Short mmCIF file of C-alpha atoms and ligand atoms in Angstrom, two decimals:
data_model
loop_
_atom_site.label_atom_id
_atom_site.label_comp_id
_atom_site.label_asym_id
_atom_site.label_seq_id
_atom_site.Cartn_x
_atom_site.Cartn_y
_atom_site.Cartn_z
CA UNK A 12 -72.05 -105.81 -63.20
CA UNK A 13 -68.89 -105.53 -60.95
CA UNK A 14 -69.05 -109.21 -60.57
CA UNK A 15 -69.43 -109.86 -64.12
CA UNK A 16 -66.13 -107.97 -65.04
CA UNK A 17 -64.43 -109.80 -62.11
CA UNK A 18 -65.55 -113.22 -63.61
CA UNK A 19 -63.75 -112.31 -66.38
CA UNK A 20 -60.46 -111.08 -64.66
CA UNK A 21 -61.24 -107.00 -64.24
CA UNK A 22 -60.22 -106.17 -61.00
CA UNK A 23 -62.48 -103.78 -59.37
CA UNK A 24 -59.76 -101.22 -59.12
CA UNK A 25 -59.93 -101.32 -63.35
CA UNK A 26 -63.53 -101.46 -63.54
CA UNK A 27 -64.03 -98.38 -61.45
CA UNK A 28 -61.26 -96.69 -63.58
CA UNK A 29 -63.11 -97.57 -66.62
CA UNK A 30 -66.69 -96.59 -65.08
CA UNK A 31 -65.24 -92.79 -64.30
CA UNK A 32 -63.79 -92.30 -67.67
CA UNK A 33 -66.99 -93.71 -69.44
CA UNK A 34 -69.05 -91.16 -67.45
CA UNK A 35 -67.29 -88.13 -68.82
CA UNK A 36 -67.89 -89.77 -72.66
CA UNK A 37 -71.57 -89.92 -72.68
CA UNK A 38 -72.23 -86.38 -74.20
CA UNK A 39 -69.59 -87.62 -76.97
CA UNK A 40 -71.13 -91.11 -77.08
CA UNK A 41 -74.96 -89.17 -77.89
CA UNK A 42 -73.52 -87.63 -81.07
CA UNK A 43 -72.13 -90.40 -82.34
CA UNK A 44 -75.37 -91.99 -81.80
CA UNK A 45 -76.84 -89.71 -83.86
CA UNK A 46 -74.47 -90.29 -86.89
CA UNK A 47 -75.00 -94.09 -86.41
CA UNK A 48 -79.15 -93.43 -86.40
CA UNK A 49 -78.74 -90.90 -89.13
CA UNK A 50 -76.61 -94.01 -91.53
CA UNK A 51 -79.03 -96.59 -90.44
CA UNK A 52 -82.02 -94.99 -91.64
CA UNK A 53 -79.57 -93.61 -95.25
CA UNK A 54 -79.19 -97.69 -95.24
CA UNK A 55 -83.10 -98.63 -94.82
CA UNK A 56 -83.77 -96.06 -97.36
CA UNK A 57 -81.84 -96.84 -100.04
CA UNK A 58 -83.00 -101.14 -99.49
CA UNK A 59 -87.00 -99.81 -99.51
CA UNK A 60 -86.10 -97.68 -102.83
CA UNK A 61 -84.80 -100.81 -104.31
CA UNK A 62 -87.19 -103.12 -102.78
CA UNK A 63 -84.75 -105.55 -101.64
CA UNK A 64 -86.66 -108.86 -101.21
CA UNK A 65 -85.62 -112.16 -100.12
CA UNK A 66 -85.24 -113.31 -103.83
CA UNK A 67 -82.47 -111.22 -103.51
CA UNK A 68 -80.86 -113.76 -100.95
CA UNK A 69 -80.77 -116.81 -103.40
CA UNK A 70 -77.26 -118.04 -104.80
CA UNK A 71 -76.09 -118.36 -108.05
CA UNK A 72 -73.58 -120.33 -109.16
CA UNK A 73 -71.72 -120.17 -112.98
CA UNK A 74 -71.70 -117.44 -115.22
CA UNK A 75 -74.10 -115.44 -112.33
CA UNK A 76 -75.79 -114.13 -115.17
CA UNK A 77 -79.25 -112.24 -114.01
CA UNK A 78 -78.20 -112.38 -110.49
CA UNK A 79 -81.08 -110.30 -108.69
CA UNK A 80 -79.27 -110.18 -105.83
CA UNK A 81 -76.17 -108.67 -107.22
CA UNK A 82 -77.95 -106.65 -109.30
CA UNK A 83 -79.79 -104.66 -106.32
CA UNK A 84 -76.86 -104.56 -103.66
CA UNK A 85 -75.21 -102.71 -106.35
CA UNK A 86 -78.39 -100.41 -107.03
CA UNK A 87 -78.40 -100.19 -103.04
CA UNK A 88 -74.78 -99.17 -102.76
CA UNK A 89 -75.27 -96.48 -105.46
CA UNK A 90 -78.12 -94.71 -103.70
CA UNK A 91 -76.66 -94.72 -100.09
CA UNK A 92 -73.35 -93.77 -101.21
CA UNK A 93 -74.56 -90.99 -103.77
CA UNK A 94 -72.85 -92.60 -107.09
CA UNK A 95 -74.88 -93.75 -110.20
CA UNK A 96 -73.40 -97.34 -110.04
CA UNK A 97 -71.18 -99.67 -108.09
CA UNK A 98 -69.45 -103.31 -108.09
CA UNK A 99 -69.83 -105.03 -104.95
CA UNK A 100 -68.62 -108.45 -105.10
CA UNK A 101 -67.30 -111.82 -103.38
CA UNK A 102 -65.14 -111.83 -106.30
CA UNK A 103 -62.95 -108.42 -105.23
CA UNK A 104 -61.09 -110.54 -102.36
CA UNK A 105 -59.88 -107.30 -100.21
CA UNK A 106 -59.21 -103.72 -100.21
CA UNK A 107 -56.27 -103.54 -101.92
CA UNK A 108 -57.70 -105.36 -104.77
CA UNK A 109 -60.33 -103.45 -104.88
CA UNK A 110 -58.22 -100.25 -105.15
CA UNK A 111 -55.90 -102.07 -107.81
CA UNK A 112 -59.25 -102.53 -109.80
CA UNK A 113 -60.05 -99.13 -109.53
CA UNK A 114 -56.81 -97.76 -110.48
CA UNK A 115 -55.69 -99.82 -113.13
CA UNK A 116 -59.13 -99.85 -115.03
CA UNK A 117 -58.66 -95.84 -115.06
CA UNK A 118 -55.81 -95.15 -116.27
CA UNK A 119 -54.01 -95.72 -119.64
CA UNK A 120 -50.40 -96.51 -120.66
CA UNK A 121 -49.07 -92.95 -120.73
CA UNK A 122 -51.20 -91.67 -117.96
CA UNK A 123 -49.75 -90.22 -114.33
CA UNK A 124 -51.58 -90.72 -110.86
CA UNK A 125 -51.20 -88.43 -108.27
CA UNK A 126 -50.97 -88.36 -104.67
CA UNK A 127 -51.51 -85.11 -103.01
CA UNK A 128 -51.92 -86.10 -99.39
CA UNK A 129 -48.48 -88.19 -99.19
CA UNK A 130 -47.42 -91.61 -99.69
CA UNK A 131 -50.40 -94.18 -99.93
CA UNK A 132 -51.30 -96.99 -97.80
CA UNK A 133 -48.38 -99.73 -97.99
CA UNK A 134 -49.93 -102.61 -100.26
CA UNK A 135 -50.60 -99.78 -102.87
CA UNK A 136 -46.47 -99.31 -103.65
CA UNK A 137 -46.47 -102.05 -105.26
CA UNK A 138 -49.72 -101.80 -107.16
CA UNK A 139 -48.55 -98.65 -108.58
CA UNK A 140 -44.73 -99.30 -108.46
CA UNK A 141 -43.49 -97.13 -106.07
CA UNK A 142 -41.78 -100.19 -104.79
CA UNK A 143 -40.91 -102.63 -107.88
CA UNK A 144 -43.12 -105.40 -108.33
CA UNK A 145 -44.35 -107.38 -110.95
CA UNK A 146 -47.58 -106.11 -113.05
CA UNK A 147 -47.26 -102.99 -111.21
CA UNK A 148 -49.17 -99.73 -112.95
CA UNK A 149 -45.27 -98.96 -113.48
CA UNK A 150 -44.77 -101.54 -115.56
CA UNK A 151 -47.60 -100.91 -118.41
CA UNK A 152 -45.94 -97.44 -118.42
CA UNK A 153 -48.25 -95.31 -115.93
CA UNK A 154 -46.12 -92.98 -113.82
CA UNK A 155 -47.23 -91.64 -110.12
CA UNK A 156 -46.21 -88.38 -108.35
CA UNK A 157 -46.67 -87.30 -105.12
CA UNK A 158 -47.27 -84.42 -103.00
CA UNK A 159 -46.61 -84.98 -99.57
CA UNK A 160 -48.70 -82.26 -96.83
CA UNK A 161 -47.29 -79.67 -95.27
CA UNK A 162 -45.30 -80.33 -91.92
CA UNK A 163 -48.77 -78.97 -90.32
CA UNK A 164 -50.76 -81.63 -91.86
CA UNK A 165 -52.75 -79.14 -94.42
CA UNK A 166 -52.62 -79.70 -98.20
CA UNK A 167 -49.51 -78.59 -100.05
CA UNK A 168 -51.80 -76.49 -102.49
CA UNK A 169 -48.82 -75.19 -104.57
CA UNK A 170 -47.18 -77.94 -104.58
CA UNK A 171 -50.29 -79.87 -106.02
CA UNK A 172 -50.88 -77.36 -108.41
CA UNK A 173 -47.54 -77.79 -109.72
CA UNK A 174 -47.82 -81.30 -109.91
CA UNK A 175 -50.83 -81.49 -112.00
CA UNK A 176 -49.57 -81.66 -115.72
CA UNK A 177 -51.28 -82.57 -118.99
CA UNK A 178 -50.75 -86.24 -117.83
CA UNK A 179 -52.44 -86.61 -114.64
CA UNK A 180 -55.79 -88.81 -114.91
CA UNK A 181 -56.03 -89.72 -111.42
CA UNK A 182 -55.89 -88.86 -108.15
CA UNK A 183 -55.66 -90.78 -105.53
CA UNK A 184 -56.69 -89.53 -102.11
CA UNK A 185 -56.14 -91.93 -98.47
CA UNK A 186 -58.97 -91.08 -96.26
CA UNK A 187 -57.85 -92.62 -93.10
CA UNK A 188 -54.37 -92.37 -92.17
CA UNK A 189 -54.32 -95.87 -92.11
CA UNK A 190 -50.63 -96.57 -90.16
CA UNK A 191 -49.11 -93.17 -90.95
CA UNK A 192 -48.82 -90.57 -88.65
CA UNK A 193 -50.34 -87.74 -90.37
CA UNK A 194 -54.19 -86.60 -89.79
CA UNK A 195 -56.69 -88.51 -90.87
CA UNK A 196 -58.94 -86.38 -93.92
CA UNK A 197 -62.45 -85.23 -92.64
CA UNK A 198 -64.72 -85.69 -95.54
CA UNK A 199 -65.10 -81.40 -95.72
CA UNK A 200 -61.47 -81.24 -96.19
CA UNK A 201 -62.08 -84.17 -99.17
CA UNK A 202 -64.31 -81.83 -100.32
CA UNK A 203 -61.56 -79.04 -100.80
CA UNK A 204 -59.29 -80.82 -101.84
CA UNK A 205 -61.06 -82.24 -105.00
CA UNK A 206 -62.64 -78.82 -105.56
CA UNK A 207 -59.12 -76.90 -105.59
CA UNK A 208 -57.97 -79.87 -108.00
CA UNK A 209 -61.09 -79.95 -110.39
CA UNK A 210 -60.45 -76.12 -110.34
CA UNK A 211 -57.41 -76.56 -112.25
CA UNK A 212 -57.81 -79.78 -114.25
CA UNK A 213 -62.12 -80.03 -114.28
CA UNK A 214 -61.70 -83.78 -116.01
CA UNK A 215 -59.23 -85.41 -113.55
CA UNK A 216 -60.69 -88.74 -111.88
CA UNK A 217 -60.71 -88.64 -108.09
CA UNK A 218 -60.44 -91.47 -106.24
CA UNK A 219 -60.92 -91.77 -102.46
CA UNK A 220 -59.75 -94.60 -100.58
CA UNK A 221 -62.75 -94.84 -98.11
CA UNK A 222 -60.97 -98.10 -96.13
CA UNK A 223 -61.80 -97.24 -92.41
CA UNK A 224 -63.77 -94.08 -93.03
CA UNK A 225 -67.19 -95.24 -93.76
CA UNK A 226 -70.43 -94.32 -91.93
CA UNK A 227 -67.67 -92.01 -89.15
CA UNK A 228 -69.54 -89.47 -90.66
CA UNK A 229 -73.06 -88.87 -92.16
CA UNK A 230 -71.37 -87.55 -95.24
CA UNK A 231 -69.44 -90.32 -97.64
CA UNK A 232 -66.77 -88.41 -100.57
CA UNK A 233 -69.07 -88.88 -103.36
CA UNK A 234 -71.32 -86.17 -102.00
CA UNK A 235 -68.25 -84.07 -102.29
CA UNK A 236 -66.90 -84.50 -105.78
CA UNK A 237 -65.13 -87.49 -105.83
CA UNK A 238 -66.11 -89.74 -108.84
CA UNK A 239 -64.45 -93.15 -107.15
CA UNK A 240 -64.78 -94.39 -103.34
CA UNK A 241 -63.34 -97.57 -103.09
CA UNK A 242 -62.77 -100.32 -99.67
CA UNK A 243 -63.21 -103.64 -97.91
CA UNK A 244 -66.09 -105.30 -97.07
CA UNK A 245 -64.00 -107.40 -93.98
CA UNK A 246 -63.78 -103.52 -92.83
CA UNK A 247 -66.66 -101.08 -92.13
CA UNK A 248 -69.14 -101.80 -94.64
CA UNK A 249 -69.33 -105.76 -94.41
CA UNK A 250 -70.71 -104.94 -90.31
CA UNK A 251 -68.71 -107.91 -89.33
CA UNK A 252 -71.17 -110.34 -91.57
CA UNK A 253 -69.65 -109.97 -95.27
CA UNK A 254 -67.05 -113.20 -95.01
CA UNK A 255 -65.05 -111.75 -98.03
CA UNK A 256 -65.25 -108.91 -100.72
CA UNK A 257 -64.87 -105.14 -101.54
CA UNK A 258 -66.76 -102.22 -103.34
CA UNK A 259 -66.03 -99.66 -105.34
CA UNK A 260 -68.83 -97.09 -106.32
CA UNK A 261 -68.73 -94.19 -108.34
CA UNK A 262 -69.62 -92.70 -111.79
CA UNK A 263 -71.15 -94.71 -114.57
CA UNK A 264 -68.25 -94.75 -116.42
CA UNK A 265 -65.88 -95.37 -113.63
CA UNK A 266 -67.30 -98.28 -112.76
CA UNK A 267 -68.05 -99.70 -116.51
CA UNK A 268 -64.18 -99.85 -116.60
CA UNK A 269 -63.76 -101.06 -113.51
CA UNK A 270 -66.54 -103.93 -114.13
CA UNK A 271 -64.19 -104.48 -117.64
CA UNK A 272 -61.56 -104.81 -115.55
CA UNK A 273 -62.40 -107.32 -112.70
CA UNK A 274 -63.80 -109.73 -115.19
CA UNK A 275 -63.09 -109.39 -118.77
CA UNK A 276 -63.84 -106.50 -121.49
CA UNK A 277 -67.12 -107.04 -122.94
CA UNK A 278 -68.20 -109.23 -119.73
CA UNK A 279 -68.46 -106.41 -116.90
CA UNK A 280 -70.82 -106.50 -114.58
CA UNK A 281 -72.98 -108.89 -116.52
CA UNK A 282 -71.31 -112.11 -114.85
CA UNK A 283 -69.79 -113.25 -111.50
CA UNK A 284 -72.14 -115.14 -109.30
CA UNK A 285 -73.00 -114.76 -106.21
CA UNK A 286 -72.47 -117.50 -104.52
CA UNK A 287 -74.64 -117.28 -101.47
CA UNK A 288 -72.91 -114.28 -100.01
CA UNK A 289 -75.74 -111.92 -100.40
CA UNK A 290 -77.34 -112.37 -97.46
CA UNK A 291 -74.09 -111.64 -95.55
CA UNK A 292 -73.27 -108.34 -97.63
CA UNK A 293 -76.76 -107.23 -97.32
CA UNK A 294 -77.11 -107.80 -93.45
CA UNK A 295 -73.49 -106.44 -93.18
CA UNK A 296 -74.52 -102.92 -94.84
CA UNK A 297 -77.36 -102.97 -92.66
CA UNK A 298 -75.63 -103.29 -89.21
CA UNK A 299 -72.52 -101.40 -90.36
CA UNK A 300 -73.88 -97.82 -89.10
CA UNK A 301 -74.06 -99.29 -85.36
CA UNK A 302 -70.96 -101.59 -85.69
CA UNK A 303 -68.82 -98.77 -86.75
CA UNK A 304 -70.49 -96.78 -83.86
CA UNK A 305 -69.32 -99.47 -81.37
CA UNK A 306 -65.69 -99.19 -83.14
CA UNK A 307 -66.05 -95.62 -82.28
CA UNK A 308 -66.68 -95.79 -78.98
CA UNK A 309 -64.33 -98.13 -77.97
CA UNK A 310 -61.43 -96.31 -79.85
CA UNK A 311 -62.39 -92.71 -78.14
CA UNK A 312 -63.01 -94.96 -74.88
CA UNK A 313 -59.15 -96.48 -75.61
CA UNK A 314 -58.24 -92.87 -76.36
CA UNK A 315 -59.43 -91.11 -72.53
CA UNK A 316 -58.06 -94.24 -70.29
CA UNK A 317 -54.80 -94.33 -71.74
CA UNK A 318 -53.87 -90.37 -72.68
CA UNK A 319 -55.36 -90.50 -68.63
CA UNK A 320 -52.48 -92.75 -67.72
CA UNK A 321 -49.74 -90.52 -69.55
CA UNK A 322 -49.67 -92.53 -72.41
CA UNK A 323 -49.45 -90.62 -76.31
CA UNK A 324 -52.87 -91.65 -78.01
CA UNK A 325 -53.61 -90.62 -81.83
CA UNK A 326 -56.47 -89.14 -81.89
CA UNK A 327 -56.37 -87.72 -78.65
CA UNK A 328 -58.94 -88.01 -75.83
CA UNK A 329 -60.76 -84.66 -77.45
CA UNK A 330 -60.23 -84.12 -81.28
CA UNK A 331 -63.30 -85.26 -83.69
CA UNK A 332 -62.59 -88.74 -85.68
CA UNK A 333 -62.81 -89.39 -89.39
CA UNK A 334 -61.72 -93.03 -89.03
CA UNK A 335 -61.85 -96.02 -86.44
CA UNK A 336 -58.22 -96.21 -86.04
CA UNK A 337 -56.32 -95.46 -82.65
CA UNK A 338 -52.92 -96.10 -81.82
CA UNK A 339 -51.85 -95.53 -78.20
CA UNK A 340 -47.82 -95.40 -78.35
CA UNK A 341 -45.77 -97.53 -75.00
CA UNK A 342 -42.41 -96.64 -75.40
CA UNK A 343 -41.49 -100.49 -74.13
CA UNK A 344 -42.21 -103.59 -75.79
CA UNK A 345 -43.70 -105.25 -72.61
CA UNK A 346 -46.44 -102.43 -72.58
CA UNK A 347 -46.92 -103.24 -76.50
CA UNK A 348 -47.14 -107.06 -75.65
CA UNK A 349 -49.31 -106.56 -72.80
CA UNK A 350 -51.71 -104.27 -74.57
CA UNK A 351 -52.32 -107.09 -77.48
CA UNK A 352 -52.70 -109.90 -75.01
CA UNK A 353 -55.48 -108.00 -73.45
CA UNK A 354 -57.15 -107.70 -76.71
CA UNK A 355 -56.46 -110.84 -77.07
CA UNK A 356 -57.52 -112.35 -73.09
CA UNK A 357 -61.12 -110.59 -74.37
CA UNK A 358 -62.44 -112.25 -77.82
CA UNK A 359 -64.72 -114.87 -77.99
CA UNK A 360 -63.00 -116.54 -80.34
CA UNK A 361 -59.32 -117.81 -79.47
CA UNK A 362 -59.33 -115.93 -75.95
CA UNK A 363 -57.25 -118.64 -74.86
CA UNK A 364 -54.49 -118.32 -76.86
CA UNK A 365 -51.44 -115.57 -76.62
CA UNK A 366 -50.15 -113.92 -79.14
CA UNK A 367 -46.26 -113.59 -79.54
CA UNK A 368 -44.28 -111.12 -81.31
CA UNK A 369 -42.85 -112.62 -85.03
CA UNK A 370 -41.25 -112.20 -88.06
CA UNK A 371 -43.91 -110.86 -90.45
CA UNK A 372 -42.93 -111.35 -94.17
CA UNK A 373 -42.25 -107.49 -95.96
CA UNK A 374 -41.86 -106.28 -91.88
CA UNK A 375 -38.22 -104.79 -90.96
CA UNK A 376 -38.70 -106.02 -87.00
CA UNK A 377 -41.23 -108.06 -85.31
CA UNK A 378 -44.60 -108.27 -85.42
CA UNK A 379 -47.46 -108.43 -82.80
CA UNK A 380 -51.02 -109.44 -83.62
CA UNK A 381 -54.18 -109.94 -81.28
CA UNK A 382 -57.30 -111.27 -83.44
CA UNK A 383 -60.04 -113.65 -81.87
CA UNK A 384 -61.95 -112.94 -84.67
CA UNK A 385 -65.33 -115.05 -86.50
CA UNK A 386 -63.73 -113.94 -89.86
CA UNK A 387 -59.98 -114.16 -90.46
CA UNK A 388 -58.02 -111.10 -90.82
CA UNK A 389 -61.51 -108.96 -89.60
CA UNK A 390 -60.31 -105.65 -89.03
CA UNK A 391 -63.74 -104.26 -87.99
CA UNK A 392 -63.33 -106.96 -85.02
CA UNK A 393 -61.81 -106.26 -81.73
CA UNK A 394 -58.00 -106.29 -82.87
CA UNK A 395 -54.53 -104.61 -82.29
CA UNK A 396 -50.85 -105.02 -83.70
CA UNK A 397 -47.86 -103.24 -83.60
CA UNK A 398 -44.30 -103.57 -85.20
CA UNK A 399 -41.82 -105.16 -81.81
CA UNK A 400 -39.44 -101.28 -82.22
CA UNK A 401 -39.37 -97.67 -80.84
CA UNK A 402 -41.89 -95.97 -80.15
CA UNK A 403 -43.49 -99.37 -79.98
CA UNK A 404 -46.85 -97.67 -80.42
CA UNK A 405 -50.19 -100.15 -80.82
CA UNK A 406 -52.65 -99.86 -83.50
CA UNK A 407 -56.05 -100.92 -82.71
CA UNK A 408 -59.47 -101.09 -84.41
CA UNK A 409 -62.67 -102.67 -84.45
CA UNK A 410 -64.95 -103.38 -82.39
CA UNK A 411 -68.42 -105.11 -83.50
CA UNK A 412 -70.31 -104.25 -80.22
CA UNK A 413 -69.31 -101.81 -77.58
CA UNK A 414 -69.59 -103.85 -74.99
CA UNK A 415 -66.85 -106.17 -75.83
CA UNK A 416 -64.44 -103.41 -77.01
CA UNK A 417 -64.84 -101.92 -73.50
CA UNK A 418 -64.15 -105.37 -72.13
CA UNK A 419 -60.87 -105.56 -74.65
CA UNK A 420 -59.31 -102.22 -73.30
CA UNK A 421 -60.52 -103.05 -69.65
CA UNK A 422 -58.34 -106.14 -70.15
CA UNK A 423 -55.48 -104.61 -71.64
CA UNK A 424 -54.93 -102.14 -68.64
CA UNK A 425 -55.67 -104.94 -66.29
CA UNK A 426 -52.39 -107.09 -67.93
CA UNK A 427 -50.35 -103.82 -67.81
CA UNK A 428 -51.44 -103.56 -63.86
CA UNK A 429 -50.53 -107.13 -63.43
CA UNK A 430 -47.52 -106.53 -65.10
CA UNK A 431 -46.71 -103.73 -62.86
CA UNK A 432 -46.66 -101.42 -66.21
CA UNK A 433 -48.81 -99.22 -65.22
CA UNK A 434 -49.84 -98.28 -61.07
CA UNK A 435 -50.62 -95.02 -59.68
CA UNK A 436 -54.59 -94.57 -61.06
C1 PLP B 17 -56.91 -101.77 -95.04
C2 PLP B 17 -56.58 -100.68 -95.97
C3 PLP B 17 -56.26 -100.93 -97.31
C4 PLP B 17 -56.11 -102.32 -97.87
O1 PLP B 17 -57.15 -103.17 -97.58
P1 PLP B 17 -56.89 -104.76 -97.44
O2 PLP B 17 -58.25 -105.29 -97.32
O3 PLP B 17 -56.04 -104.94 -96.23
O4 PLP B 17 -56.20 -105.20 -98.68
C5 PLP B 17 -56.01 -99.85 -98.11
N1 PLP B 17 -56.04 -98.59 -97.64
C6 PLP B 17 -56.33 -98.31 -96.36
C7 PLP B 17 -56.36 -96.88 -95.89
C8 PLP B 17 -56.60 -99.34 -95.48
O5 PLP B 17 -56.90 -99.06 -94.21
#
């Protein structure tokens, strides 16, 4: 094994560094075994119920009227994720649009969305105008408040109380933590969240933002009240496979206006062909439970070797994880740099390339990006970036087997060694 590493550049001073910190992870490493075997068989289930076939497989091209394939991954969607329908489509290119779909079908001219757990996830400013753009929510007249949490990271209860007017229709809630420094939301504290919210105003729609959060956990937030979850198939759920798309499941009517939406009123779900994808999305949902286990491990992996080496890691080495995130923070842009190329150094795809720092387009400094990934822009693949300014901290995700994102983070420690970043371990 030693040899193998060393083939591909580990020194054996890294690989023995690695090997002792794996060692203390294994009792960790079981339960999140058992969460993966738990989803897998929630997955097998809800195919059998549905008796996905390999009709379901075939393409259709057109109108995609009668598509049996698109039909049941929907049907399979509800049932795993608790909801009583869903749109899961090649046609919803990413998360964001997915979450534009979702908003925008749900609200009315008039209407206000709230935020209770803070500012959302970047992209969404401008789909609800909290940053001017065109055909923002803003613009047809929808307003948005916001209820940032306390400086402890627990919900601003009075605060969201007070917020909560005759207006409010929707409310939006950010599982992960996505690039932000605050906690990321267990799906329990989902749970009381809605519940404290449907307490005051029983009709309000809320919507989770699931991006990053899927399978962590054995629970999902439709088994906790919320009548939207919403994300990216090039994330968790698409298990590496699903080339493009997003989903959005939820209640009957929730999703009847967000089917009106992505295609036309009247339309719905009754058109938008498949286009050969199927196979991909259903494969995807089936291998997502153990790729987002391998995400896991390699993040809480990421998380012990560098908090070891006196770095500042979110999550810590310790705390429990409700996403696949992890950002490990360098305080010098050659440790940022380093870190990526590592990432980088260990893809199969691209490996020989290096990524350099750049001006990113809506980015107020520099930009650093590793990727070697089969699908562009993959962010359940091995991959890290980090804005080029203080603390010049590293996000990384991803991860489709654990074996190569323990290779990735063995690599980025051995380009900080080389580079004399890091030495006493
Ligand atoms: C990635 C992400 C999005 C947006 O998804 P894209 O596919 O990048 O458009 C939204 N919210 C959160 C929390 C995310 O992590």
């Amino acid at each position: 094994m030693k040899e193998m590493y060393e083939n591909l550049g580990i020194s054996e001073k890294v690989y023995s560094f690695g090997s002792e910190i794996e060692k203390t992870l294994q009792q960790r490493f079981k339960a999140l075994d058992e969460v993966a075997e738990y989803n897998q068989l929630k997955v097998i289930a809800a195919m059998q119920k549905h008796r996905v076939s390999a009709e379901c497989f075939q393409t259709t091209t057109g109108y995609g009227y009668n598509d049996l394939g698109r039909d049941t991954l929907e049907e399979v969607y509800a049932t795993c994720f608790h909801g009583e329908a869903a749109l899961v489509r090649p046609q919803i290119t990413c998360g964001t649009h997915a979450l534009a779909v979702a908003l925008s079908s749900n609200v009315r001219p008039g209407d206000e969305i709230l935020s209770p757990v803070g500012k959302p996830y970047d992209t969404l400013e401008e789909v609800i105008g909290i940053r001017p753009s065109k055909g923002s929510l803003a613009e047809y007249g929808v307003s948005y408040r916001q209820v940032d949490l306390l400086a402890d990271g627990s919900f601003d209860f009075d605060g969201i109380k007070n917020a909560i007017n005759e207006r409010t229709k929707l409310v939006t809630i950010q599982r992960s933590k996505g690039y932000d420094s605050r906690p990321t939301l267990s799906v329990e504290r989902i749970g009381e969240l809605i519940s404290f919210i449907k307490g005051i105003k029983p009709d309000v729609i809320c919507m989770v933002d699931n991006c990053y959060g899927e399978f962590v956990e054995t629970r999902e937030p439709l088994e906790v009240g919320a009548d939207m979850m919403v994300g990216s198939l090039i994330k968790n759920l698409g298990g590496g496979l699903a080339p493009i798309g997003g989903y959005i499941v939820g209640t009957k009517d929730c999703i009847e206006n967000a089917a009106y939406r992505l295609t036309s009123p009247g339309l719905g779900k009754e058109v938008g062909a498949s286009l050969g994808m199927m196979q991909a999305f259903y494969q995807g949902l089936f291998m997502a439970p153990t790729v987002v286990n391998s995400a896991l491990k390699t993040a809480i992996f990421a998380a012990n070797v560098y908090e070891k080496l006196g770095f500042s890691v979110i999550p810590n080495a310790t705390e429990s994880r409700h996403d696949i995130i992890q950002a490990i923070t360098f305080h010098s842009p050659e440790g940022l740099i380093k870190f990526c190329e590592g990432i980088q150094a260990a893809a199969p795809v691209d490996s020989y390339v290096t990524p350099e720092p750049w001006d990113m387009p809506g980015y107020d400094s520099e930009v650093i990006m590793a990727a070697g990934a089969f699908v562009q822009g993959s962010s359940i693949e091995l991959s890290a970036d980090g804005p080029l300014r203080e603390p010049y901290t590293a996000f990384f995700q991803g991860g489709l087997t654990w074996y190569h994102g323990k290779l990735g983070i063995l690599k980025s420690l051995q380009k900080l060694c080389d580079s004399n970043l890091v030495k006493d371990f």
